[in-house]
CSV table of N, CA and C in Angstrom, one decimal:
chain,number,residue,atom,x,y,z
A,1,UNK,N,35.1,-35.8,28.4
A,1,UNK,CA,35.6,-35.9,27.1
A,1,UNK,C,34.5,-36.1,26.1
A,2,UNK,N,33.4,-36.8,26.4
A,2,UNK,CA,32.3,-37.0,25.5
A,2,UNK,C,31.1,-36.4,26.1
A,3,UNK,N,30.2,-35.9,25.3
A,3,UNK,CA,28.9,-35.4,25.7
A,3,UNK,C,28.1,-36.6,26.2
A,4,UNK,N,27.3,-36.3,27.2
A,4,UNK,CA,26.5,-37.4,27.8
A,4,UNK,C,25.7,-38.2,26.8
A,5,UNK,N,25.1,-37.4,25.9
A,5,UNK,CA,24.2,-38.0,24.9
A,5,UNK,C,25.0,-38.8,23.8
A,6,UNK,N,26.3,-38.6,23.8
A,6,UNK,CA,27.1,-39.4,22.8
A,6,UNK,C,27.7,-40.7,23.4
A,7,UNK,N,27.6,-40.9,24.7
A,7,UNK,CA,28.3,-42.0,25.3
A,7,UNK,C,27.7,-43.3,24.8
A,8,UNK,N,26.4,-43.5,24.8
A,8,UNK,CA,25.8,-44.7,24.3
A,8,UNK,C,26.2,-45.0,22.9
A,9,UNK,N,26.2,-44.0,22.0
A,9,UNK,CA,26.6,-44.3,20.6
A,9,UNK,C,28.1,-44.6,20.6
A,10,UNK,N,28.9,-44.0,21.4
A,10,UNK,CA,30.3,-44.3,21.4
A,10,UNK,C,30.5,-45.8,21.8
A,11,UNK,N,29.8,-46.2,22.9
A,11,UNK,CA,29.9,-47.6,23.4
A,11,UNK,C,29.5,-48.5,22.3
A,12,UNK,N,28.4,-48.2,21.6
A,12,UNK,CA,27.9,-49.1,20.6
A,12,UNK,C,28.9,-49.3,19.5
A,13,UNK,N,29.5,-48.2,19.0
A,13,UNK,CA,30.4,-48.3,17.9
A,13,UNK,C,31.7,-49.0,18.4
A,14,UNK,N,32.1,-48.7,19.6
A,14,UNK,CA,33.4,-49.3,20.1
A,14,UNK,C,33.2,-50.9,20.2
A,15,UNK,N,32.1,-51.3,20.7
A,15,UNK,CA,31.8,-52.7,20.8
A,15,UNK,C,31.7,-53.4,19.5
A,16,UNK,N,31.2,-52.7,18.5
A,16,UNK,CA,30.9,-53.3,17.2
A,16,UNK,C,32.1,-53.2,16.2
A,17,UNK,N,33.1,-52.4,16.6
A,17,UNK,CA,34.2,-52.2,15.7
A,17,UNK,C,35.5,-52.7,16.3
A,18,UNK,N,35.6,-52.9,17.6
A,18,UNK,CA,36.8,-53.3,18.2
A,18,UNK,C,36.9,-54.8,18.1
A,19,UNK,N,38.1,-55.2,17.7
A,19,UNK,CA,38.5,-56.7,17.7
A,19,UNK,C,37.6,-57.5,16.7
A,20,UNK,N,37.1,-56.9,15.6
A,20,UNK,CA,36.4,-57.6,14.6
A,20,UNK,C,37.4,-58.4,13.8
A,21,UNK,N,37.0,-59.3,12.9
A,21,UNK,CA,37.9,-60.1,12.1
A,21,UNK,C,38.9,-59.3,11.3
A,22,UNK,N,38.4,-58.2,10.7
A,22,UNK,CA,39.3,-57.4,9.9
A,22,UNK,C,40.4,-56.8,10.7
A,23,UNK,N,40.0,-56.2,11.9
A,23,UNK,CA,41.0,-55.6,12.7
A,23,UNK,C,42.0,-56.6,13.3
A,24,UNK,N,41.5,-57.7,13.7
A,24,UNK,CA,42.4,-58.8,14.2
A,24,UNK,C,43.4,-59.3,13.1
A,25,UNK,N,42.9,-59.4,11.9
A,25,UNK,CA,43.8,-59.7,10.8
A,25,UNK,C,44.8,-58.7,10.5
A,26,UNK,N,44.4,-57.4,10.6
A,26,UNK,CA,45.4,-56.3,10.4
A,26,UNK,C,46.5,-56.4,11.5
A,27,UNK,N,46.0,-56.5,12.7
A,27,UNK,CA,47.0,-56.5,13.9
A,27,UNK,C,47.9,-57.7,13.7
A,28,UNK,N,47.5,-58.8,13.2
A,28,UNK,CA,48.3,-60.0,13.1
A,28,UNK,C,49.3,-59.9,12.0
A,29,UNK,N,49.1,-58.9,11.1
A,29,UNK,CA,50.0,-58.7,9.9
A,29,UNK,C,50.7,-57.4,9.8
A,30,UNK,N,50.8,-56.7,11.0
A,30,UNK,CA,51.3,-55.3,11.0
A,30,UNK,C,52.7,-55.2,10.3
A,31,UNK,N,53.6,-56.1,10.7
A,31,UNK,CA,55.0,-56.1,10.1
A,31,UNK,C,55.0,-56.2,8.6
A,32,UNK,N,54.2,-57.1,8.1
A,32,UNK,CA,54.1,-57.2,6.6
A,32,UNK,C,53.5,-56.0,6.0
A,33,UNK,N,52.4,-55.5,6.6
A,33,UNK,CA,51.7,-54.3,6.1
A,33,UNK,C,52.7,-53.1,6.0
A,34,UNK,N,53.5,-52.9,7.1
A,34,UNK,CA,54.4,-51.8,7.1
A,34,UNK,C,55.5,-52.0,6.1
A,35,UNK,N,56.0,-53.2,5.9
A,35,UNK,CA,57.0,-53.5,4.9
A,35,UNK,C,56.5,-53.2,3.5
A,36,UNK,N,55.2,-53.7,3.3
A,36,UNK,CA,54.6,-53.4,1.9
A,36,UNK,C,54.4,-52.0,1.6
A,37,UNK,N,54.1,-51.2,2.7
A,37,UNK,CA,53.8,-49.8,2.5
A,37,UNK,C,55.1,-48.9,2.2
A,38,UNK,N,56.3,-49.4,2.5
A,38,UNK,CA,57.5,-48.7,2.4
A,38,UNK,C,57.7,-48.2,0.9
A,39,UNK,N,57.2,-49.0,0.0
A,39,UNK,CA,57.5,-48.6,-1.4
A,39,UNK,C,56.5,-47.6,-1.9
A,40,UNK,N,55.6,-47.1,-1.1
A,40,UNK,CA,54.6,-46.1,-1.6
A,40,UNK,C,54.9,-44.7,-1.1
A,41,UNK,N,54.4,-43.7,-1.8
A,41,UNK,CA,54.6,-42.3,-1.3
A,41,UNK,C,53.3,-41.5,-1.6
A,42,UNK,N,53.3,-40.4,-0.9
A,42,UNK,CA,52.1,-39.5,-1.1
A,42,UNK,C,52.3,-38.7,-2.4
A,43,UNK,N,51.2,-38.3,-3.1
A,43,UNK,CA,51.4,-37.4,-4.2
A,43,UNK,C,52.0,-36.1,-3.8
A,44,UNK,N,53.0,-35.5,-4.5
A,44,UNK,CA,53.7,-34.3,-4.1
A,44,UNK,C,52.8,-33.1,-3.9
A,45,UNK,N,51.6,-33.1,-4.7
A,45,UNK,CA,50.7,-31.9,-4.5
A,45,UNK,C,49.6,-32.1,-3.5
A,46,UNK,N,49.7,-33.2,-2.7
A,46,UNK,CA,48.7,-33.4,-1.7
A,46,UNK,C,49.1,-32.7,-0.4
A,47,UNK,N,48.3,-31.8,0.1
A,47,UNK,CA,48.6,-31.2,1.4
A,47,UNK,C,48.6,-32.2,2.5
A,48,UNK,N,49.5,-32.2,3.4
A,48,UNK,CA,49.6,-33.1,4.5
A,48,UNK,C,49.8,-32.4,5.8
A,49,UNK,N,49.0,-32.6,6.8
A,49,UNK,CA,49.1,-32.0,8.2
A,49,UNK,C,49.1,-33.2,9.2
A,50,UNK,N,50.2,-33.5,9.7
A,50,UNK,CA,50.3,-34.6,10.7
A,50,UNK,C,50.3,-34.1,12.1
A,51,UNK,N,49.5,-34.8,12.9
A,51,UNK,CA,49.5,-34.6,14.3
A,51,UNK,C,50.2,-35.8,14.9
A,52,UNK,N,51.3,-35.5,15.5
A,52,UNK,CA,52.2,-36.6,15.9
A,52,UNK,C,52.5,-36.6,17.4
A,53,UNK,N,52.5,-37.8,18.0
A,53,UNK,CA,52.8,-38.0,19.4
A,53,UNK,C,54.3,-37.6,19.6
A,54,UNK,N,54.5,-36.7,20.5
A,54,UNK,CA,55.8,-36.1,20.7
A,54,UNK,C,56.9,-37.1,21.2
A,55,UNK,N,56.5,-37.9,22.1
A,55,UNK,CA,57.4,-38.9,22.7
A,55,UNK,C,56.9,-40.3,22.5
A,56,UNK,N,57.7,-41.1,21.8
A,56,UNK,CA,57.3,-42.5,21.6
A,56,UNK,C,58.5,-43.4,21.9
A,57,UNK,N,58.5,-43.9,23.2
A,57,UNK,CA,59.7,-44.6,23.6
A,57,UNK,C,59.9,-45.9,22.8
A,58,UNK,N,58.8,-46.7,22.5
A,58,UNK,CA,59.1,-47.9,21.8
A,58,UNK,C,59.7,-47.7,20.4
A,59,UNK,N,59.4,-46.5,19.8
A,59,UNK,CA,59.9,-46.3,18.4
A,59,UNK,C,60.6,-44.9,18.4
A,60,UNK,N,61.9,-45.0,18.7
A,60,UNK,CA,62.7,-43.7,18.9
A,60,UNK,C,62.7,-42.9,17.6
A,61,UNK,N,62.5,-43.5,16.4
A,61,UNK,CA,62.5,-42.7,15.2
A,61,UNK,C,61.1,-42.2,14.8
A,62,UNK,N,60.1,-42.2,15.7
A,62,UNK,CA,58.8,-41.9,15.4
A,62,UNK,C,58.7,-40.5,14.8
A,63,UNK,N,59.3,-39.5,15.4
A,63,UNK,CA,59.2,-38.1,14.9
A,63,UNK,C,59.9,-38.0,13.5
A,64,UNK,N,61.1,-38.6,13.4
A,64,UNK,CA,61.8,-38.5,12.1
A,64,UNK,C,61.0,-39.2,11.0
A,65,UNK,N,60.4,-40.3,11.3
A,65,UNK,CA,59.5,-40.9,10.2
A,65,UNK,C,58.4,-40.0,9.7
A,66,UNK,N,57.8,-39.3,10.7
A,66,UNK,CA,56.7,-38.4,10.3
A,66,UNK,C,57.3,-37.1,9.6
A,67,UNK,N,58.4,-36.6,10.1
A,67,UNK,CA,59.0,-35.5,9.4
A,67,UNK,C,59.4,-35.8,8.0
A,68,UNK,N,59.9,-37.0,7.8
A,68,UNK,CA,60.2,-37.4,6.4
A,68,UNK,C,58.9,-37.4,5.5
A,69,UNK,N,57.8,-37.9,6.1
A,69,UNK,CA,56.6,-38.0,5.4
A,69,UNK,C,56.1,-36.6,5.1
A,70,UNK,N,56.1,-35.6,6.0
A,70,UNK,CA,55.7,-34.3,5.8
A,70,UNK,C,56.6,-33.6,4.8
A,71,UNK,N,57.9,-33.9,4.8
A,71,UNK,CA,58.8,-33.2,3.9
A,71,UNK,C,58.7,-33.8,2.5
A,72,UNK,N,58.0,-34.9,2.3
A,72,UNK,CA,58.0,-35.6,1.0
A,72,UNK,C,57.0,-34.9,0.1
A,73,UNK,N,56.2,-34.0,0.6
A,73,UNK,CA,55.2,-33.3,-0.3
A,73,UNK,C,55.5,-31.8,-0.3
A,74,UNK,N,54.9,-31.1,-1.2
A,74,UNK,CA,55.1,-29.6,-1.4
A,74,UNK,C,54.6,-28.8,-0.2
A,75,UNK,N,53.5,-29.3,0.4
A,75,UNK,CA,52.8,-28.5,1.5
A,75,UNK,C,52.6,-29.5,2.6
A,76,UNK,N,53.7,-29.8,3.3
A,76,UNK,CA,53.5,-30.8,4.5
A,76,UNK,C,53.9,-30.1,5.8
A,77,UNK,N,53.1,-30.3,6.8
A,77,UNK,CA,53.4,-29.8,8.1
A,77,UNK,C,53.2,-30.9,9.2
A,78,UNK,N,53.8,-30.7,10.3
A,78,UNK,CA,53.7,-31.6,11.4
A,78,UNK,C,53.6,-30.9,12.7
A,79,UNK,N,52.7,-31.3,13.5
A,79,UNK,CA,52.5,-30.7,14.9
A,79,UNK,C,52.7,-31.8,15.9
A,80,UNK,N,53.7,-31.5,16.8
A,80,UNK,CA,54.0,-32.5,17.9
A,80,UNK,C,53.0,-32.2,19.0
A,81,UNK,N,52.4,-33.3,19.6
A,81,UNK,CA,51.5,-33.2,20.7
A,81,UNK,C,51.9,-34.1,21.8
A,82,UNK,N,51.9,-33.6,23.0
A,82,UNK,CA,52.3,-34.4,24.2
A,82,UNK,C,51.1,-35.3,24.5
A,83,UNK,N,51.2,-36.6,24.3
A,83,UNK,CA,50.1,-37.5,24.5
A,83,UNK,C,50.4,-38.9,24.1
A,84,UNK,N,49.5,-39.8,24.2
A,84,UNK,CA,49.7,-41.2,23.8
A,84,UNK,C,49.4,-41.3,22.3
A,85,UNK,N,49.5,-42.5,21.8
A,85,UNK,CA,49.3,-42.7,20.4
A,85,UNK,C,47.9,-42.3,19.9
A,86,UNK,N,46.9,-42.4,20.7
A,86,UNK,CA,45.5,-42.1,20.2
A,86,UNK,C,45.2,-40.6,20.5
A,87,UNK,N,45.9,-39.7,19.9
A,87,UNK,CA,45.7,-38.3,20.1
A,87,UNK,C,44.3,-37.8,19.8
A,88,UNK,N,43.6,-38.5,18.9
A,88,UNK,CA,42.3,-38.0,18.6
A,88,UNK,C,41.3,-38.3,19.7
A,89,UNK,N,41.6,-39.1,20.7
A,89,UNK,CA,40.8,-39.3,21.8
A,89,UNK,C,41.2,-38.3,22.9
A,90,UNK,N,42.5,-38.1,23.1
A,90,UNK,CA,43.0,-37.3,24.2
A,90,UNK,C,42.9,-35.8,23.9
A,91,UNK,N,43.0,-35.4,22.7
A,91,UNK,CA,43.1,-34.0,22.4
A,91,UNK,C,42.0,-33.7,21.3
A,92,UNK,N,40.8,-34.1,21.5
A,92,UNK,CA,39.8,-33.9,20.5
A,92,UNK,C,39.3,-32.5,20.4
A,93,UNK,N,39.5,-31.7,21.4
A,93,UNK,CA,39.1,-30.3,21.4
A,93,UNK,C,40.2,-29.5,20.8
């Protein structure tokens, strides 16, 4: 998945960004963050291309939520991908 020369850099960044105070604070407040974000929308003229996990058992409305977001703009598209939540790691190619 990673080039050999990138592994050390990846490990460094992972260790220095995982579970820092900011991330832990965000994780502890996810419900409130999502509730607060419900009142916001994307600008109509902003192009949006969403890469979305095709199957998400814990959140059955996952696809519908993203379809709604893509449809809220003039130029919105959504691509379903079979994988876990972190698609950027699994399908980086």
